[in-house]
CSV table of C-alpha atoms and ligand atoms in Angstrom, one decimal:
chain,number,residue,atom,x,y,z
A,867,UNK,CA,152.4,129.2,153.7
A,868,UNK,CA,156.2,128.6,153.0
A,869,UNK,CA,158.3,127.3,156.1
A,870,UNK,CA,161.6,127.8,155.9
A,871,UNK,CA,162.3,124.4,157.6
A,872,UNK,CA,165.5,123.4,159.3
A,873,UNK,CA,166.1,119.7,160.2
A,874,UNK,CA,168.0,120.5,163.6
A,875,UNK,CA,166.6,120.5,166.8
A,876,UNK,CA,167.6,124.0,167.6
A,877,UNK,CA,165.3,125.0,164.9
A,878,UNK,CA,162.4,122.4,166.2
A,879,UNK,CA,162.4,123.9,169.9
A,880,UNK,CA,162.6,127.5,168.4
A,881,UNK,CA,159.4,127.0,166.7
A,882,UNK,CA,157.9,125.7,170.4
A,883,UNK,CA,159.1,128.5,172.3
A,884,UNK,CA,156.9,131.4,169.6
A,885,UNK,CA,154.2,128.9,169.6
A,886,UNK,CA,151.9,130.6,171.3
A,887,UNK,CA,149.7,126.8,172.2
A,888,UNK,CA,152.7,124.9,173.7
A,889,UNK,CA,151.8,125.9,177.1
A,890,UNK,CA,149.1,123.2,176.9
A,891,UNK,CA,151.3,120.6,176.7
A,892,UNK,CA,151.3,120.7,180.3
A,893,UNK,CA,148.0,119.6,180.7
A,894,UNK,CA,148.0,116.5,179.6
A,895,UNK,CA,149.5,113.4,181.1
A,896,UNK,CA,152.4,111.8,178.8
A,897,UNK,CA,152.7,107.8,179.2
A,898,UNK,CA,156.7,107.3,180.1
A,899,UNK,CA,159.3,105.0,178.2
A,900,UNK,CA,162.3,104.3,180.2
A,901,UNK,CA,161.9,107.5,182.2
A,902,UNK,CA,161.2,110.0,179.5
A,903,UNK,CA,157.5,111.1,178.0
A,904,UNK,CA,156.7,109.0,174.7
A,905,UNK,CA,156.4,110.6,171.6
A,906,UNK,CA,153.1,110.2,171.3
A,907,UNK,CA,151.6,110.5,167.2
A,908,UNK,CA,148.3,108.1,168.1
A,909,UNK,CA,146.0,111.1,169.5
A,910,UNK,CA,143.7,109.9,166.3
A,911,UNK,CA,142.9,106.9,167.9
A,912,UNK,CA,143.1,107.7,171.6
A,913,UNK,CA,143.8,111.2,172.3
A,914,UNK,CA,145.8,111.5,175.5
A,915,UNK,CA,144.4,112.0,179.1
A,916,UNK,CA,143.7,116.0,179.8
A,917,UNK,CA,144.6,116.5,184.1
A,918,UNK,CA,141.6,118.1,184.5
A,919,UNK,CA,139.8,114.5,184.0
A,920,UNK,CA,140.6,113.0,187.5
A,921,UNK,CA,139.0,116.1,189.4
A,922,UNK,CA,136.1,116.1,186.9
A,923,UNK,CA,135.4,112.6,187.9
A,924,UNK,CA,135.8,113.0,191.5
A,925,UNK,CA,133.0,116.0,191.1
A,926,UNK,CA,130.5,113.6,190.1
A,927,UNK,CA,131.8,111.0,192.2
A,928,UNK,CA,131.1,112.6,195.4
A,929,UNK,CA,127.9,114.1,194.4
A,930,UNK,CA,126.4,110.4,193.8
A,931,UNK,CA,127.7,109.5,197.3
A,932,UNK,CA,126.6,112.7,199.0
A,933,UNK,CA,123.4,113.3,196.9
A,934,UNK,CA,122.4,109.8,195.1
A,935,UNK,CA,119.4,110.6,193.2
A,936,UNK,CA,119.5,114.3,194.2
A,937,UNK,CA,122.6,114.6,191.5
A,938,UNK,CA,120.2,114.9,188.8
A,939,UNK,CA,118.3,118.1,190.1
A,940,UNK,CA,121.3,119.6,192.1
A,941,UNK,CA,125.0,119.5,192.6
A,942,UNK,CA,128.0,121.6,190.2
A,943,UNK,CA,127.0,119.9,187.4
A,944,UNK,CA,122.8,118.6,187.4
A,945,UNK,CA,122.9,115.4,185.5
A,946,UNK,CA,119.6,116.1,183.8
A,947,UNK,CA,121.2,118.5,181.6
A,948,UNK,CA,124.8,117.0,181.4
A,949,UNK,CA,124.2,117.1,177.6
A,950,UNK,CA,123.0,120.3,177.3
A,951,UNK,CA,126.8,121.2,178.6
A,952,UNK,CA,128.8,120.4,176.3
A,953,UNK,CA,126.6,121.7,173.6
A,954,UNK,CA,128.3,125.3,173.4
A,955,UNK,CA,131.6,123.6,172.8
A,956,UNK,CA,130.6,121.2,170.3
A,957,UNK,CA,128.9,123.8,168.4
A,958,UNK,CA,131.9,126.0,168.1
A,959,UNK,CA,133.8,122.7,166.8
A,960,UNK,CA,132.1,121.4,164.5
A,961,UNK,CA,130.5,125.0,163.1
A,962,UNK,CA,126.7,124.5,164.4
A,963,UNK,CA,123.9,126.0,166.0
A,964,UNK,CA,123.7,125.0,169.5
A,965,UNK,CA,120.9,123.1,168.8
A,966,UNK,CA,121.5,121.2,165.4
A,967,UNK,CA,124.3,119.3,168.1
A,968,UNK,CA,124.2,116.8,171.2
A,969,UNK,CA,125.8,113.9,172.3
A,970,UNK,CA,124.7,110.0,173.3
A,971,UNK,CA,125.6,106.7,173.1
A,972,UNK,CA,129.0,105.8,170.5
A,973,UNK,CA,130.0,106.8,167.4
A,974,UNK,CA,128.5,103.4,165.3
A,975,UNK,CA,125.1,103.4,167.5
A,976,UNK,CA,124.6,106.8,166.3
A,977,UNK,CA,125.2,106.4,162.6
A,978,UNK,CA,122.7,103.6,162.8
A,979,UNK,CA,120.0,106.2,164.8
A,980,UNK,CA,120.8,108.8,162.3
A,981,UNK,CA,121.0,106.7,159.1
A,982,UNK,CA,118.0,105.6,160.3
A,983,UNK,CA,116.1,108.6,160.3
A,984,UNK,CA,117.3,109.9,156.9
A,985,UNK,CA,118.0,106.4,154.7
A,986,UNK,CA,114.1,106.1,153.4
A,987,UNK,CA,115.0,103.8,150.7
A,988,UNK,CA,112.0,103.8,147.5
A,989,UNK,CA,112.1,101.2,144.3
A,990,UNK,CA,113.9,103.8,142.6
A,991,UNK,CA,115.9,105.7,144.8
A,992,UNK,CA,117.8,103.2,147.5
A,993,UNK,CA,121.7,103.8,146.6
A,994,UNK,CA,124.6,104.6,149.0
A,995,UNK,CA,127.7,105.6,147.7
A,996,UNK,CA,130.4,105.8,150.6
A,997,UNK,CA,134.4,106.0,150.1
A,998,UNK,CA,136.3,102.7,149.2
A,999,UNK,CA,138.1,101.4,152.2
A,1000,UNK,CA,135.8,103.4,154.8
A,1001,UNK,CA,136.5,102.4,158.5
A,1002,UNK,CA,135.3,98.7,158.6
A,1003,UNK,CA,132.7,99.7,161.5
A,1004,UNK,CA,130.8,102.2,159.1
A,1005,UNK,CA,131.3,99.7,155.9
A,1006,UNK,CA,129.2,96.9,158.7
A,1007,UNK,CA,126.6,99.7,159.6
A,1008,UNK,CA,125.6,100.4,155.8
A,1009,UNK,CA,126.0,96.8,154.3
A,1010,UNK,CA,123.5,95.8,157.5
A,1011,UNK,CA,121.3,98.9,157.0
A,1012,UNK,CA,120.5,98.4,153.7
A,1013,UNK,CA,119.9,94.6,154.6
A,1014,UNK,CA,117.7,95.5,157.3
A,1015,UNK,CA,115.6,97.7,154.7
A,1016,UNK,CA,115.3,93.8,152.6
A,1017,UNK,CA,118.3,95.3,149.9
A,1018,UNK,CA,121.1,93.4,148.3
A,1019,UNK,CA,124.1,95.4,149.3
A,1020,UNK,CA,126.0,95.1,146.1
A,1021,UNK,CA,123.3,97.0,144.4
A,1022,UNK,CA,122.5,99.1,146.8
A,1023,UNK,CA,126.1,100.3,148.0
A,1024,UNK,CA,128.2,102.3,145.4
A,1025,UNK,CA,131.8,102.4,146.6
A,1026,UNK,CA,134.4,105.2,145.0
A,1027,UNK,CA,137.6,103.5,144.3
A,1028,UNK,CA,140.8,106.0,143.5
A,1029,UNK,CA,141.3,105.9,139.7
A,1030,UNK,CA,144.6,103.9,138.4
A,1031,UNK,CA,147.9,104.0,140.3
A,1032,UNK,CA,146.3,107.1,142.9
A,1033,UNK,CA,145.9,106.0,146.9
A,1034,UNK,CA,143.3,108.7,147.3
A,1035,UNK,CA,140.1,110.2,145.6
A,1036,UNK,CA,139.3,113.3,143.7
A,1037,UNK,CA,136.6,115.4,144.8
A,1038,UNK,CA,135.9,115.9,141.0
A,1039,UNK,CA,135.1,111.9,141.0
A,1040,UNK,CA,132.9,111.6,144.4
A,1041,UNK,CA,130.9,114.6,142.7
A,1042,UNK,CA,130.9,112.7,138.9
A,1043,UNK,CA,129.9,109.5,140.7
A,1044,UNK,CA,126.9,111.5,142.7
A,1045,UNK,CA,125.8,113.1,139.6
A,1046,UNK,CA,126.2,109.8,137.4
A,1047,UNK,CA,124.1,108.0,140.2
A,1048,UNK,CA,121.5,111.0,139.9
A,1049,UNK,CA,117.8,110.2,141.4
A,1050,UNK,CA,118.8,106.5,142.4
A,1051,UNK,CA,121.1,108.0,145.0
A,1052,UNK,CA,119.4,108.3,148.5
A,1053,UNK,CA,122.3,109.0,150.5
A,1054,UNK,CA,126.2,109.4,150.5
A,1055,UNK,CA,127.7,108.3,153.4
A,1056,UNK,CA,131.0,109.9,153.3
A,1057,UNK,CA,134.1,109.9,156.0
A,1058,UNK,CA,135.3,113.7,156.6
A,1059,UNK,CA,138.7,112.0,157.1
A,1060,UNK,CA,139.6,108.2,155.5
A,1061,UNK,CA,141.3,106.5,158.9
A,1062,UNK,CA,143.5,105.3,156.6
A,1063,UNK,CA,145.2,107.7,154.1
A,1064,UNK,CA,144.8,111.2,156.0
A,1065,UNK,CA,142.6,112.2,153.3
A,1066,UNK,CA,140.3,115.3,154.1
A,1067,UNK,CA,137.4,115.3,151.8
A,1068,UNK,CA,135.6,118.4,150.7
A,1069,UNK,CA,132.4,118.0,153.0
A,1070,UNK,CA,130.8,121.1,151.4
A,1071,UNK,CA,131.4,119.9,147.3
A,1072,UNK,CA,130.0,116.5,148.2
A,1073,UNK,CA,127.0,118.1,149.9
A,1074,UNK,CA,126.2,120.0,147.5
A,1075,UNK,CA,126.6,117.5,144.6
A,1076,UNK,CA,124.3,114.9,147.1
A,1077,UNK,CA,121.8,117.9,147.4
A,1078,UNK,CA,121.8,119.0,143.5
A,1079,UNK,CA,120.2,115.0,143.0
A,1080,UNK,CA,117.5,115.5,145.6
A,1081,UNK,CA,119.8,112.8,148.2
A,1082,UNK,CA,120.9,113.0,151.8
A,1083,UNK,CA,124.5,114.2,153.1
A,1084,UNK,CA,125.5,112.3,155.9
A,1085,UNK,CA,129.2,111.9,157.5
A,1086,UNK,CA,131.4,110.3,160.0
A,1087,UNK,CA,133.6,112.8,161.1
A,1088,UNK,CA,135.3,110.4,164.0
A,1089,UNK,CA,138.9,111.9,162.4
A,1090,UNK,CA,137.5,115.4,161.8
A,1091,UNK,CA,136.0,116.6,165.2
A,1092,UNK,CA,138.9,118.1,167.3
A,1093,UNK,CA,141.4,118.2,164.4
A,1094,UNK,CA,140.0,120.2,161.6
A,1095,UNK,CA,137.2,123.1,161.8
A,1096,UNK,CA,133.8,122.4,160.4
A,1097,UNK,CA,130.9,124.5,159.2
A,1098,UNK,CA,128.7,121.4,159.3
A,1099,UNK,CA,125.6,124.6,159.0
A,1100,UNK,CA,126.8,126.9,156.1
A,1101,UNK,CA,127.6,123.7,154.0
A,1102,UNK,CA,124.3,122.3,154.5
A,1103,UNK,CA,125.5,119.1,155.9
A,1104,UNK,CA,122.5,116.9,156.9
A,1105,UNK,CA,123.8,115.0,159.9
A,1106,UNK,CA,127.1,113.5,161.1
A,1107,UNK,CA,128.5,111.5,164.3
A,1108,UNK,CA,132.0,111.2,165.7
A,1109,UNK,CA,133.5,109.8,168.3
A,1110,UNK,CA,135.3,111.8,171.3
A,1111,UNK,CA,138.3,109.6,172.0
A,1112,UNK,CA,140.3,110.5,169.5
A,1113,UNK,CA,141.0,114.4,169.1
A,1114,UNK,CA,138.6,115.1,171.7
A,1115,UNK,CA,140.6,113.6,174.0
A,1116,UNK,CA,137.6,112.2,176.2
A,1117,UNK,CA,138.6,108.6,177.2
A,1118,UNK,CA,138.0,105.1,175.9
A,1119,UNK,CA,134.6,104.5,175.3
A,1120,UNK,CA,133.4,108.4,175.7
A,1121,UNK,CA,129.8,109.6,174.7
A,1122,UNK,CA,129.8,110.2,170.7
A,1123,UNK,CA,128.7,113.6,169.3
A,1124,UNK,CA,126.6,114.6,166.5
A,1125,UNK,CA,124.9,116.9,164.6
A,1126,UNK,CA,121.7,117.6,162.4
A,1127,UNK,CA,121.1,120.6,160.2
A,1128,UNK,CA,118.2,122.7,161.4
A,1129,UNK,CA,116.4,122.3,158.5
A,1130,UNK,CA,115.3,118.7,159.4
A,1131,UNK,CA,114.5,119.3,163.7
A,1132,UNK,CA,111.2,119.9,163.0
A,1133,UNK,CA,110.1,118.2,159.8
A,1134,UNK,CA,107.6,115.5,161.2
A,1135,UNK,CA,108.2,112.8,157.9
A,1136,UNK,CA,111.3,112.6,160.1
A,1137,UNK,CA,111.2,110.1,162.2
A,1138,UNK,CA,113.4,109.3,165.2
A,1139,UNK,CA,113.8,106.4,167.3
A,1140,UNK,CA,113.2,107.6,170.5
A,1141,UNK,CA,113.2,107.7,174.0
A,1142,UNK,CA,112.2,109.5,177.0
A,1143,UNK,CA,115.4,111.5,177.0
A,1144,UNK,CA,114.4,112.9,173.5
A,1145,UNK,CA,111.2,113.9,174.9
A,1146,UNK,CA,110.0,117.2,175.4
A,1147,UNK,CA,111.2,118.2,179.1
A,1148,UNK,CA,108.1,119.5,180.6
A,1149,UNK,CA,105.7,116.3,179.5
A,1150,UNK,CA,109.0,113.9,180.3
A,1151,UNK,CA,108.0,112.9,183.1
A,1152,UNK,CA,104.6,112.9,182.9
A,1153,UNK,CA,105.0,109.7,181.9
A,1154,UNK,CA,102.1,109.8,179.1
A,1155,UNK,CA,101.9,108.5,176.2
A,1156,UNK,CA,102.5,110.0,172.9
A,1157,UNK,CA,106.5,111.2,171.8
A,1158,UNK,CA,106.9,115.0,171.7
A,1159,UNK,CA,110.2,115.5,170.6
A,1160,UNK,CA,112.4,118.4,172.3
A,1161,UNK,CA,113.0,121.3,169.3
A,1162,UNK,CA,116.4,120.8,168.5
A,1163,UNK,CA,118.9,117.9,168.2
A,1164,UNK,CA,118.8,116.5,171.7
A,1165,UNK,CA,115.4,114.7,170.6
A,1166,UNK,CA,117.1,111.8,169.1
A,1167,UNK,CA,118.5,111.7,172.8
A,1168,UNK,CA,117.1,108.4,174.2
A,1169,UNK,CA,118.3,107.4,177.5
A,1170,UNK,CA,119.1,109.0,180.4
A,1171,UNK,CA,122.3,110.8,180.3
A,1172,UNK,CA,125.7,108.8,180.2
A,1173,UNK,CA,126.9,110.9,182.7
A,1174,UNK,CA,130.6,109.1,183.7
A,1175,UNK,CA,131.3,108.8,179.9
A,1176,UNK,CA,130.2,112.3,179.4
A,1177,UNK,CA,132.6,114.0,182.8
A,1178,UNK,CA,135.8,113.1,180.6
A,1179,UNK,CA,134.3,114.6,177.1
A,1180,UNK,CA,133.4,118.1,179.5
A,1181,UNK,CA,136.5,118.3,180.9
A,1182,UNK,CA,138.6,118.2,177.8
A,1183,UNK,CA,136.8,120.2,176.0
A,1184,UNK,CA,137.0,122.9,178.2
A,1185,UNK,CA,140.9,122.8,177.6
A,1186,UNK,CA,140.3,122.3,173.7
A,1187,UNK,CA,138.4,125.2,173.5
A,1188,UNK,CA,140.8,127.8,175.6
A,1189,UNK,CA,143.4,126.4,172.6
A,1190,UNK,CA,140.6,126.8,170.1
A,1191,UNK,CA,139.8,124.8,167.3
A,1192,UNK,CA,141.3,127.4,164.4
A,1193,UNK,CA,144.6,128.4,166.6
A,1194,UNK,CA,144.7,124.7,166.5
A,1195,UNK,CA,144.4,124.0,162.8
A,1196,UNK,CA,146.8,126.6,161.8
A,1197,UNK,CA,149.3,125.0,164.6
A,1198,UNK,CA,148.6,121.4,162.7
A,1199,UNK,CA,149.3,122.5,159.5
A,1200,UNK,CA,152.7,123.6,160.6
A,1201,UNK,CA,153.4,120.7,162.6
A,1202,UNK,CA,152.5,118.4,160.0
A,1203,UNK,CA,154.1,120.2,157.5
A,1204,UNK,CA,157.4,120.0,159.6
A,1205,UNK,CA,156.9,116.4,159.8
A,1206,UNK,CA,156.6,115.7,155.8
A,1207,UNK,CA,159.7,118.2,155.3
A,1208,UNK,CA,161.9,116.2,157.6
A,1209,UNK,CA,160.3,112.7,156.4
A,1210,UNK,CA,161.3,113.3,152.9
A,1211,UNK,CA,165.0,114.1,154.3
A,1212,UNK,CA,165.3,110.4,154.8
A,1213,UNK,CA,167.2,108.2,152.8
A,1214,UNK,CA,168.0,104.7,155.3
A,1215,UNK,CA,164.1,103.6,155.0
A,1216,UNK,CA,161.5,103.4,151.9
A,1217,UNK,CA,158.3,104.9,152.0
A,1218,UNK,CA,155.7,106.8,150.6
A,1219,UNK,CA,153.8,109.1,152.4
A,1220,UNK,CA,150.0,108.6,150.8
A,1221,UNK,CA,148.4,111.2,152.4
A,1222,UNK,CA,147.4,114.0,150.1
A,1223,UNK,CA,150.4,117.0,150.1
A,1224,UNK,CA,147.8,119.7,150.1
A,1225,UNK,CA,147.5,120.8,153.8
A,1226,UNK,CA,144.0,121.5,152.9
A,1227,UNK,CA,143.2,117.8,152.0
A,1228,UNK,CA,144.7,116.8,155.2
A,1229,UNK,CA,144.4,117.0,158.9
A,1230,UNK,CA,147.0,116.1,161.5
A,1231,UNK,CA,148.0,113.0,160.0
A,1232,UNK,CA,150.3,111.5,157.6
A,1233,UNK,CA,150.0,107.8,156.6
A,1234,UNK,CA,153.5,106.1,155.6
A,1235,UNK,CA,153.0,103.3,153.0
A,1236,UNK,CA,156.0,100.3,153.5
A,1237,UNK,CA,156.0,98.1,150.8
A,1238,UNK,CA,157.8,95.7,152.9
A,1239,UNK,CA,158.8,94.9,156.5
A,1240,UNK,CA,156.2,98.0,157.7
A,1241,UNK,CA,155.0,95.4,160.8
A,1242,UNK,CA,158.5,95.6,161.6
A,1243,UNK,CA,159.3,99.2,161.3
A,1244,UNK,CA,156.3,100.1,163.5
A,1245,UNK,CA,157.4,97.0,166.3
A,1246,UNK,CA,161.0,99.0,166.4
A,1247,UNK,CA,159.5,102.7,166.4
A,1248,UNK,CA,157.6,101.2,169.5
A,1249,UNK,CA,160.6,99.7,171.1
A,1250,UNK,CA,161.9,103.4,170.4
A,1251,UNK,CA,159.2,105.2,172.5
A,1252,UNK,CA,157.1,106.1,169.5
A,1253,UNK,CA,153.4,105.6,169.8
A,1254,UNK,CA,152.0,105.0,166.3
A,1255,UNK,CA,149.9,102.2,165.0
A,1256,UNK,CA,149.8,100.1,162.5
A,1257,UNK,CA,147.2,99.3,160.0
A,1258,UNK,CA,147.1,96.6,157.5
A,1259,UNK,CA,148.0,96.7,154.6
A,1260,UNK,CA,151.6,98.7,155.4
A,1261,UNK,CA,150.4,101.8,156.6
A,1262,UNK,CA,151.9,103.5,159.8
A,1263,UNK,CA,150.1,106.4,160.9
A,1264,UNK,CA,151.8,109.1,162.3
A,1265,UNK,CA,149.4,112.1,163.8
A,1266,UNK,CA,150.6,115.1,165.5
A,1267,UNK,CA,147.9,116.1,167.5
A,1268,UNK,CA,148.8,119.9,168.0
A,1269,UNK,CA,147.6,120.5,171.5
A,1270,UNK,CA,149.5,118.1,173.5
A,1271,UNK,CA,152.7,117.8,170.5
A,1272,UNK,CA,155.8,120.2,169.8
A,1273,UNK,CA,158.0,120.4,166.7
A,1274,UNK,CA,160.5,118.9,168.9
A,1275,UNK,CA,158.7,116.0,169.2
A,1276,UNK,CA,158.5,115.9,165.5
A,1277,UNK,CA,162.4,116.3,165.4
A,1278,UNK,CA,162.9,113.9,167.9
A,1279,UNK,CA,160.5,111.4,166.0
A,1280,UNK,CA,162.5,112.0,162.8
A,1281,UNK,CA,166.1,111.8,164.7
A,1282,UNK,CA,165.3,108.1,165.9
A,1283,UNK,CA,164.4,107.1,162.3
A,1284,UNK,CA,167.2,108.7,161.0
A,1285,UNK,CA,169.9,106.8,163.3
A,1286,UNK,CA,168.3,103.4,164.4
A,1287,UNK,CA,166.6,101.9,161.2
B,1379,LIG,C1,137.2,105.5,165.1
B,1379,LIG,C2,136.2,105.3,164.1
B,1379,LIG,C3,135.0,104.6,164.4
B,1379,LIG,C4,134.8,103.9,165.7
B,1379,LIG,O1,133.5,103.7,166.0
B,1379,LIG,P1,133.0,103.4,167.5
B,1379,LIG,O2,131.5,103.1,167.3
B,1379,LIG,O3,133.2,104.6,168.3
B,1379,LIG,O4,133.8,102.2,168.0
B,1379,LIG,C5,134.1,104.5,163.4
B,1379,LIG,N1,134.2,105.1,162.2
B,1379,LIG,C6,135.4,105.8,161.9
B,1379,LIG,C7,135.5,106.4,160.6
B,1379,LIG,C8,136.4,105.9,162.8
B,1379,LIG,O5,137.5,106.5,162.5
C-alpha cells in the first residue's frame, strides 16, 4: 500500500478524522506535560491506562467487601472462573482455540512452566537456538533451564547472529540454522518481535523448519500480543507466553497470557507442573489425591486466580477487541509507515532506523540507531513531552500504538525533532 504522504499537519489530522479507530483515543487516560497530553510512543512497554480500568476495579472491590469469600461463587464477575473470561478475547488475538489459551502468573514464570513441559533434553538432542540479543529476561530463563537440566549453556544454546554489516536476521538463516542443527535441536525459542530492532519474525517458516527436524516451537510473543495478529493454531505453533502490559494495555505487573496447540492438551508424556487450579473442576475440591488435569490449556493453571491483576487485562480487552486486532494492524501499518516517511525527511539529526522497512517484518515500532549522543537525544525528546525509551546500545524506540495514537501525534513527534534538536 502506497501513501501519498504529506509532512504537514493538515495532512496528519486529515488522516485522523477518516480513521475510522480514533474515536478510541478517548478512552484512554493521556499522562499531561505542561498542560497538554504527552505524545506517548512507549505503549510497547507500558501500554497506557484504558478508563474503563478504575470501575473494573471498583467491581471487584466492593464484591470482596460485600461478599468476602462469596466473590468466588457469585457477584458480576465469579472469581472461580475469572480466567475463563478473558479466554474468548485472547483467542481472537492471538488466532487460537478457546482452549489452546489462558492466563496466570507473568510473562518469565510462564516460559519457565512451558519450557518446562516441552524442553525434554536427550544425549543427542538437547539444543536451543533462540535470536541473538533476545530480551535479557528470556536469554536468563534458557541459560538457567538448560543448567537446571545439568547442561553447559554454550553447548546447549545456539544463538543466530545477523550476517555481516545487517542489524537484523533473515528468516532464510533462522530456517538454515534449524535445519543445519537437524535432530540435535530440541527446541527454538524464538521472540515473535526482537524488543530491540522491531523485527517481526516469520512465526510460521520457523515452525515449520523446527517441526521438519522432529523439535519444539516455542515463542515469546510479549511485543506481538496486542500489536500484530497471530494464527498461533494454523501455523502449528507449540506454545507461547506474553505479557499484558504492553499492547494489552492491562497494568504494571498484569496476569501473562499464553497458549498451547491442541495437539499437546491431552498427550500424557506431557507433563505439567501443577496445581489445584489446573485440576479438573469437578474433583478440585475434593481435595484427593491424584492430578487430573482440566482438557484444555487452563490445566497448567496453578493457583487460584490472580484476580486484581487479571480486572485490568478484562477490562482492556474488552476496548481492544471493539477496535479489533486486524482494524488495528492495518491502522499500524499506516501509522508507522507515516512515521518512517516523515523520519527520513530529517536532515538536523543522524540516524538509522534499524527496523526492517517491510511493514510485514515489523509491528508498531521503529528503533532509531544514534551513533552518538542517543542518551542525549532521548533526555531532550523527554524534556519535549515525548515518551520513548531508551535502550543500550543507542537505540530509541519509538511505537505508535494505534489505538490510543493519531497521525497527528506522529506529526507532532516529527515537528519537535525537526525544530529543537
Ligand atoms: C517485556 C518482555 C519480557 C518481560 O517479562 P516479565 O516476566 O513480564 O517481566 C520478557 N521477554 C520479552 C521478549 C519482553 O519483551
Amino acid at each position: 500500500m502506497q501513501h501519498p504522504f504529506q509532512a504537514t499537519l493538515a495532512y496528519a489530522t486529515e488522516l485522523d478524522q477518516k480513521d475510522t479507530l480514533n474515536k478510541f483515543r478517548n478512552e484512554f487516560h493521556f499522562p499531561q506535560h505542561q498542560g497538554k497530553e504527552v505524545i506517548y510512543f512507549c505503549g510497547n512497554s507500558l501500554g497506557l491506562q484504558p478508563k474503563n480500568v478504575a470501575k473494573a476495579f471498583e467491581t471487584e472491590l466492593n464484591t470482596w467487601k460485600e461478599i468476602a469469600v462469596g466473590g468466588y461463587f457469585n457477584g458480576p464477575n465469579p472469581w472461580l472462573y475469572f480466567q475463563e473470561y478473558l479466554k474468548p478475547a485472547l483467542s481472537r488475538l492471538v488466532g487460537a482455540k478457546e482452549k489452546e489459551v489462558s492466563a496466570m502468573n507473568a510473562l518469565t514464570v510462564n516460559l519457565h512452566l512451558l519450557m518446562l513441559s516441552f524442553y525434554k533434553p536427550t544425549a543427542n538432542r538437547f539444543k536451543i537456538i533462540m535470536e541473538a540479543g533476545a530480551f535479557p529476561s528470556d536469554q536468563y530463563a534458557v541459560e538457567t533451564l538448560v543448567r537446571h537440566f545439568g547442561l553447559n549453556p554454550d553447548e546447549a544454546i545456539i544463538e543466530i547472529h545477523p550476517l555481516d554489516g545487517a542489524k537484523t536476521l533473515t528468516t532464510q538463516q533462522i530456517t538454515d540454522t534449524i535445519k543445519a542443527t537437524g535432530n540435535e535441536l530440541a527446541m527454538v525459542l524464538f521472540g515473535g518481535i526482537n524488543y530491540y530492532t522491531g523485527q517481526f519474525f516469520d512465526i510460521a517458516s520457523i515452525t515449520k523448519a523446527t517441526h521438519d527436524v522432529g523439535a519444539i516451537a516455542g515463542f515469546d510473543l510479549a511485543h506481538v500480543t496486542g500489536n500484530i495478529p497471530l494464527e498461533l493454531h494454523d501455523w502449528n505453533v507449540d506454545f507461547a507466553a506474553w505479557c499484558s502490559y504492553k499492547y494489552l494495555n492491562a497494568g504494571p505487573g498484569a496476569t501473562g497470557g499464553y497458549f498451547i496447540h491442541e495437539t499437546h492438551l491431552d498427550n500424557p508424556s506431557i507433563n505439567r507442573l501443577a496445581g489445584w487450579w489446573g485440576n479438573d473442576e469437578s474433583s478440585r475440591f475434593k481435595m484427593e489425591k491424584g492430578f487430573i488435569p482440566k482438557k484444555d490449556a487452563s490445566s497448567w493453571n496453578i493457583s487460584t486466580a490472580q484476580v486484581f491483576n487479571m480486572t485490568a487485562l478484562k477490562a482492556s480487552l474488552e476496548v481492544i477487541d471493539k477496535a479489533g486486532i486486524k482494524a488495528l494492524r492495518e491502522k499500524s501499518i499506516a501509522l508507522t509507515n507515516y512515521l518512517a516517511f516523515l523520519l527520513q525527511q530529517l536532515s538536523n539529526i543522524n540516524f538509522e532506523i534499524i527496523t526492517p522497512s517491510e511493514p510485514a517484518q515489523r509491528g508498531a515500532q521503529l528503533s532509531l540507531y544514534f551513533k552518538e549522543r542517543g542518551k542525549e537525544i532521548h533526555a531532550k525528546m523527554i524534556e519535549s513531552g515525548i515518551i520513548v525509551d531508551y535502550r543500550e546500545p543507542g537505540v530509541i524506540r519509538v511505537a505508535p500504538a494505534p489505538l490510543y495514537c493519531g497521525f497527528a501525534d506522529v506529526y507532532r513527534f516529527y515537528e519537535i525533532l525537526k525544530s529543537n534538536f
